[in-house]
Coordinates of C-alpha atoms in Angstrom, one line a residue:
Chain A
M203 CA -14.1 12.3 11.6
L204 CA -15.5 8.8 12.0
S205 CA -17.3 9.2 15.3
G206 CA -19.6 11.9 14.0
K207 CA -20.6 9.7 11.0
G208 CA -22.3 6.9 12.8
F209 CA -19.3 4.8 13.7
K210 CA -20.1 3.5 17.1
Q211 CA -16.6 2.4 18.4
V212 CA -13.6 4.3 17.2
Y213 CA -10.2 3.9 18.9
N214 CA -7.1 5.9 18.3
V215 CA -4.0 3.6 18.5
S216 CA -1.6 5.6 20.7
G217 CA 1.7 6.1 19.2
G218 CA 0.6 4.7 15.8
I219 CA 2.7 2.2 13.9
Q220 CA 5.8 3.3 15.8
A221 CA 4.3 1.9 19.0
W222 CA 3.4 -1.4 17.3
Q223 CA 5.8 -4.0 18.6
S224 CA 4.3 -7.1 16.9
K225 CA 5.1 -8.2 13.4
T226 CA 4.0 -5.9 10.6
A227 CA 3.2 -6.6 6.9
V228 CA 4.8 -4.9 4.0
G229 CA 3.9 -4.1 0.4
D230 CA 1.1 -2.2 -1.4
Q231 CA -2.6 -3.0 -1.1
G232 CA -2.4 -5.2 -4.3
L233 CA 0.5 -7.3 -3.3
G234 CA -0.3 -11.0 -4.0
L235 CA -3.9 -10.3 -4.9
D236 CA -3.2 -11.4 -8.5
L237 CA -3.1 -15.0 -7.1
F238 CA -6.8 -14.6 -6.4
A239 CA -7.6 -12.8 -9.7
G240 CA -10.7 -14.4 -11.3
M241 CA -11.0 -16.8 -8.3
E242 CA -14.4 -15.7 -6.9
S243 CA -15.8 -19.1 -6.0
A244 CA -15.1 -20.6 -2.5
E245 CA -13.7 -23.8 -4.2
D246 CA -11.1 -21.7 -6.2
I247 CA -10.1 -19.8 -3.1
L248 CA -9.4 -23.1 -1.3
K249 CA -7.2 -24.2 -4.2
V250 CA -5.2 -21.0 -4.1
A251 CA -4.8 -21.2 -0.3
Y252 CA -3.7 -24.8 -0.5
S253 CA -1.1 -23.9 -3.0
L254 CA 0.2 -21.1 -0.8
E255 CA 0.4 -23.5 2.2
Q256 CA 2.2 -26.0 0.0
G257 CA 4.7 -23.3 -1.1
L258 CA 5.5 -22.5 2.5
Q259 CA 5.9 -26.1 3.4
D260 CA 8.4 -26.5 0.6
F261 CA 10.2 -23.4 1.7
Y262 CA 10.5 -24.7 5.3
L263 CA 11.7 -28.1 4.0
S264 CA 14.4 -26.4 1.8
M265 CA 15.5 -24.3 4.8
E266 CA 15.7 -27.4 6.9
K267 CA 18.3 -28.8 4.4
R268 CA 20.2 -25.6 4.5
A269 CA 20.4 -25.2 8.3
K270 CA 23.5 -26.6 10.0
N271 CA 22.3 -26.4 13.6
S272 CA 20.3 -29.5 14.6
R273 CA 17.8 -27.5 16.8
V274 CA 17.1 -25.1 13.9
R275 CA 16.7 -28.1 11.5
S276 CA 14.1 -29.7 13.8
L277 CA 12.3 -26.3 14.2
F278 CA 12.0 -26.0 10.4
S279 CA 10.7 -29.6 10.3
K280 CA 8.0 -28.7 12.9
L281 CA 7.1 -25.6 11.0
S282 CA 6.7 -27.6 7.8
E283 CA 4.5 -30.1 9.6
I284 CA 2.2 -27.3 10.7
E285 CA 1.7 -26.3 7.1
V286 CA 0.8 -29.9 6.3
K287 CA -2.0 -29.6 9.0
H288 CA -3.2 -26.4 7.3
Q289 CA -3.3 -28.1 4.0
L290 CA -5.4 -31.0 5.4
S291 CA -7.9 -28.5 7.0
I292 CA -8.2 -26.8 3.6
L293 CA -8.8 -30.1 1.9
A294 CA -11.4 -30.9 4.5
A295 CA -13.1 -27.6 3.8
Y296 CA -13.1 -28.4 0.1
E297 CA -14.6 -31.8 0.7
N298 CA -17.4 -30.2 2.7
L299 CA -18.1 -27.8 -0.2
V300 CA -17.8 -30.1 -3.2
P301 CA -19.8 -33.3 -3.0
G302 CA -17.8 -36.5 -3.6
K303 CA -14.6 -37.7 -2.1
I304 CA -11.4 -36.4 -3.5
S305 CA -7.9 -37.7 -2.6
Q306 CA -5.1 -35.4 -1.6
V307 CA -3.2 -36.4 -4.7
E308 CA -6.2 -35.6 -6.9
F309 CA -6.7 -32.3 -5.2
E310 CA -3.0 -31.4 -5.6
V311 CA -3.2 -31.9 -9.3
M312 CA -5.8 -29.1 -9.4
V313 CA -3.7 -26.6 -7.5
T314 CA -0.6 -24.9 -8.7
A315 CA 2.0 -23.4 -6.4
T316 CA 3.1 -20.1 -7.9
A317 CA 4.1 -18.4 -4.6
M318 CA 4.1 -19.2 -1.0
E319 CA 2.0 -17.8 1.9
G320 CA 1.8 -14.1 1.9
G321 CA 2.0 -13.9 -1.9
M322 CA 5.8 -13.6 -2.1
T323 CA 8.4 -16.0 -3.5
T324 CA 11.0 -17.7 -1.4
D325 CA 13.8 -15.4 -2.7
Q326 CA 11.7 -12.3 -2.0
Y327 CA 11.2 -13.5 1.6
L328 CA 14.9 -14.3 2.1
D329 CA 16.0 -11.0 0.5
L330 CA 13.6 -9.1 2.7
F331 CA 14.3 -10.7 6.1
R332 CA 17.9 -12.1 5.6
P333 CA 17.5 -14.6 8.5
D334 CA 20.4 -16.1 10.4
L335 CA 19.7 -19.8 9.8
N336 CA 21.7 -20.8 12.9
S337 CA 19.5 -18.9 15.3
E338 CA 16.1 -20.4 16.5
K339 CA 14.9 -16.9 17.4
E340 CA 15.6 -15.6 13.9
V341 CA 13.9 -18.6 12.3
I342 CA 10.7 -18.1 14.5
S343 CA 10.9 -14.4 13.7
L344 CA 11.0 -15.2 10.0
A345 CA 8.0 -17.6 10.3
M346 CA 6.1 -14.9 12.2
S347 CA 6.8 -12.4 9.5
I348 CA 5.6 -14.8 6.9
E349 CA 2.4 -15.5 8.9
A350 CA 1.8 -11.8 9.4
Q351 CA 2.2 -11.3 5.6
A352 CA -0.2 -14.2 5.0
L353 CA -2.8 -12.9 7.4
D354 CA -2.6 -9.5 5.7
L355 CA -3.0 -11.1 2.2
Y356 CA -6.0 -13.2 3.2
Q357 CA -7.7 -10.2 4.8
R358 CA -7.1 -8.0 1.8
A359 CA -8.3 -10.7 -0.5
G360 CA -11.4 -11.3 1.7
A361 CA -12.3 -7.6 1.6
G362 CA -12.5 -7.7 -2.2
M363 CA -14.7 -10.8 -2.4
T364 CA -18.3 -10.3 -3.4
Q365 CA -19.6 -13.8 -2.6
E366 CA -20.5 -14.3 1.1
A367 CA -19.4 -18.0 1.1
S368 CA -16.0 -17.0 -0.4
R369 CA -15.5 -14.3 2.2
K370 CA -16.4 -16.7 5.0
I371 CA -13.9 -19.2 3.7
I372 CA -11.1 -16.7 3.4
H373 CA -11.8 -15.2 6.8
G374 CA -11.7 -18.7 8.3
I375 CA -8.2 -19.2 6.8
A376 CA -7.2 -15.8 8.1
N377 CA -8.3 -16.8 11.6
E378 CA -6.1 -19.9 11.4
E379 CA -3.1 -17.8 10.4
K380 CA -3.9 -15.5 13.4
A381 CA -3.9 -18.5 15.8
H382 CA -0.7 -19.8 14.2
L383 CA 0.9 -16.4 14.7
A384 CA -0.1 -16.3 18.3
S385 CA 1.4 -19.8 18.9
L386 CA 4.7 -18.8 17.2
G387 CA 4.8 -15.8 19.6
K388 CA 4.4 -18.2 22.6
L389 CA 7.2 -20.4 21.2
M390 CA 9.4 -17.4 20.9
D391 CA 8.7 -16.5 24.5
E392 CA 9.7 -19.9 25.6
L393 CA 13.2 -19.7 24.1
Chain B
M366 CA -21.8 21.9 10.5
K367 CA -21.9 18.5 12.3
W368 CA -21.0 19.5 15.8
L369 CA -21.3 15.9 17.0
Q370 CA -18.0 15.0 15.3
F371 CA -16.2 17.6 17.4
L372 CA -18.0 16.6 20.6
T373 CA -17.7 12.8 20.4
P374 CA -14.6 11.7 22.3
V375 CA -12.4 9.1 20.7
K376 CA -10.7 6.8 23.1
S377 CA -7.0 6.3 22.8
I378 CA -5.7 2.8 23.4
A379 CA -2.1 1.7 24.0
Y380 CA -0.2 -1.0 22.2
E381 CA -1.0 -3.9 24.6
E382 CA -4.8 -3.2 24.5
T383 CA -4.7 -2.8 20.8
R384 CA -2.9 -6.1 20.3
E385 CA -5.4 -7.8 22.6
M386 CA -8.4 -6.4 20.8
I387 CA -7.0 -7.5 17.5
A388 CA -6.1 -11.0 18.9
R389 CA -9.5 -11.5 20.4
A390 CA -11.5 -10.4 17.3
K391 CA -12.1 -12.7 14.4
A392 CA -10.8 -11.5 11.0
D393 CA -14.1 -9.9 9.9
E394 CA -15.2 -8.5 13.3
I395 CA -12.9 -5.4 13.5
T396 CA -11.6 -2.7 11.2
I397 CA -7.9 -1.7 11.5
L398 CA -7.7 1.6 9.6
D399 CA -4.4 2.9 8.3
V400 CA -4.9 6.6 7.5
R401 CA -1.3 7.3 6.5
Q402 CA 0.0 7.8 3.0
P403 CA 0.2 4.8 0.7
N404 CA 4.1 4.8 0.7
E405 CA 4.1 4.6 4.5
Y406 CA 1.6 1.7 4.4
Q407 CA 3.8 0.0 1.8
Q408 CA 6.8 0.1 4.1
S409 CA 5.1 -1.3 7.1
H410 CA 1.5 -1.8 8.3
I411 CA -0.5 -3.8 10.9
P412 CA -1.5 -7.1 9.2
G413 CA -5.0 -6.8 8.0
A414 CA -5.1 -3.0 8.0
T415 CA -7.3 -1.2 5.5
L416 CA -5.6 1.8 3.9
I417 CA -7.6 4.9 3.4
S418 CA -5.3 7.9 3.6
L419 CA -6.6 10.9 5.6
P420 CA -7.2 13.1 2.6
E421 CA -9.5 10.5 1.1
L422 CA -11.3 9.4 4.3
T423 CA -14.3 11.6 4.0
D424 CA -15.1 10.4 0.4
R425 CA -14.5 6.8 1.2
L426 CA -16.3 6.4 4.6
G427 CA -18.9 4.3 2.8
E428 CA -16.4 1.5 2.3
L429 CA -16.2 0.9 6.1
D430 CA -18.8 -0.8 8.3
P431 CA -19.9 1.6 11.1
E432 CA -21.1 -1.3 13.2
K433 CA -17.7 -2.7 13.7
P434 CA -15.1 -1.3 16.1
V435 CA -12.5 0.8 14.2
L436 CA -8.9 1.0 15.3
V437 CA -7.3 4.0 13.7
Y438 CA -3.6 4.8 13.3

């Protein structure tokens, strides 16, 4: 259907979703998009993204407290540090966009964390994945599921953006999530 | 009748190749197209996939960029 309508490269994924062995995303097309409602400017998108990263960092920190196994605790701690790095890169992108220096504290006042990465709340994630908090593999798997969900949300949000600058920003963040997902996959392989 | 659409072969790619293509491409360089029904998409989909179910595809082709590679499932 597509190849006859001017689409130059069309590939059929053999076996469809059943053959897909990597993480999938769940939810309808609108899941989490309310977070971006009315946020058309690139500055606003960075604020939303920052709050989502912050939400996930808080989640990992609270999981770190809950975990009894010391290796799992240190894994959660590492995961939360990665989210801090993401936050700093979002802040740097904001500083590039908006003239004038802004401190992290000042920036944080402007953002409100209503959900975490992927557009779901902590409880929704735990209900959905029910991880065994004593198993490193399960924790990495949970993190990969969240990153897959986040990647999906950023791409869906980007598709609906009308401003080119905003689309670029959100695709940039999506690419970071993609790289993060790949590095978690490597970490999983090393266990 | 557009005969070309029946004559143009569509290449099938396996999981590994699909995963590599998606990993290599930047977020806006590729289209992952989910042509299943909305409830199937809701249960599980490839992250970043665009949902246009098969019955709607002909009417909504304009939403897709013909210049980008499209991975369909």
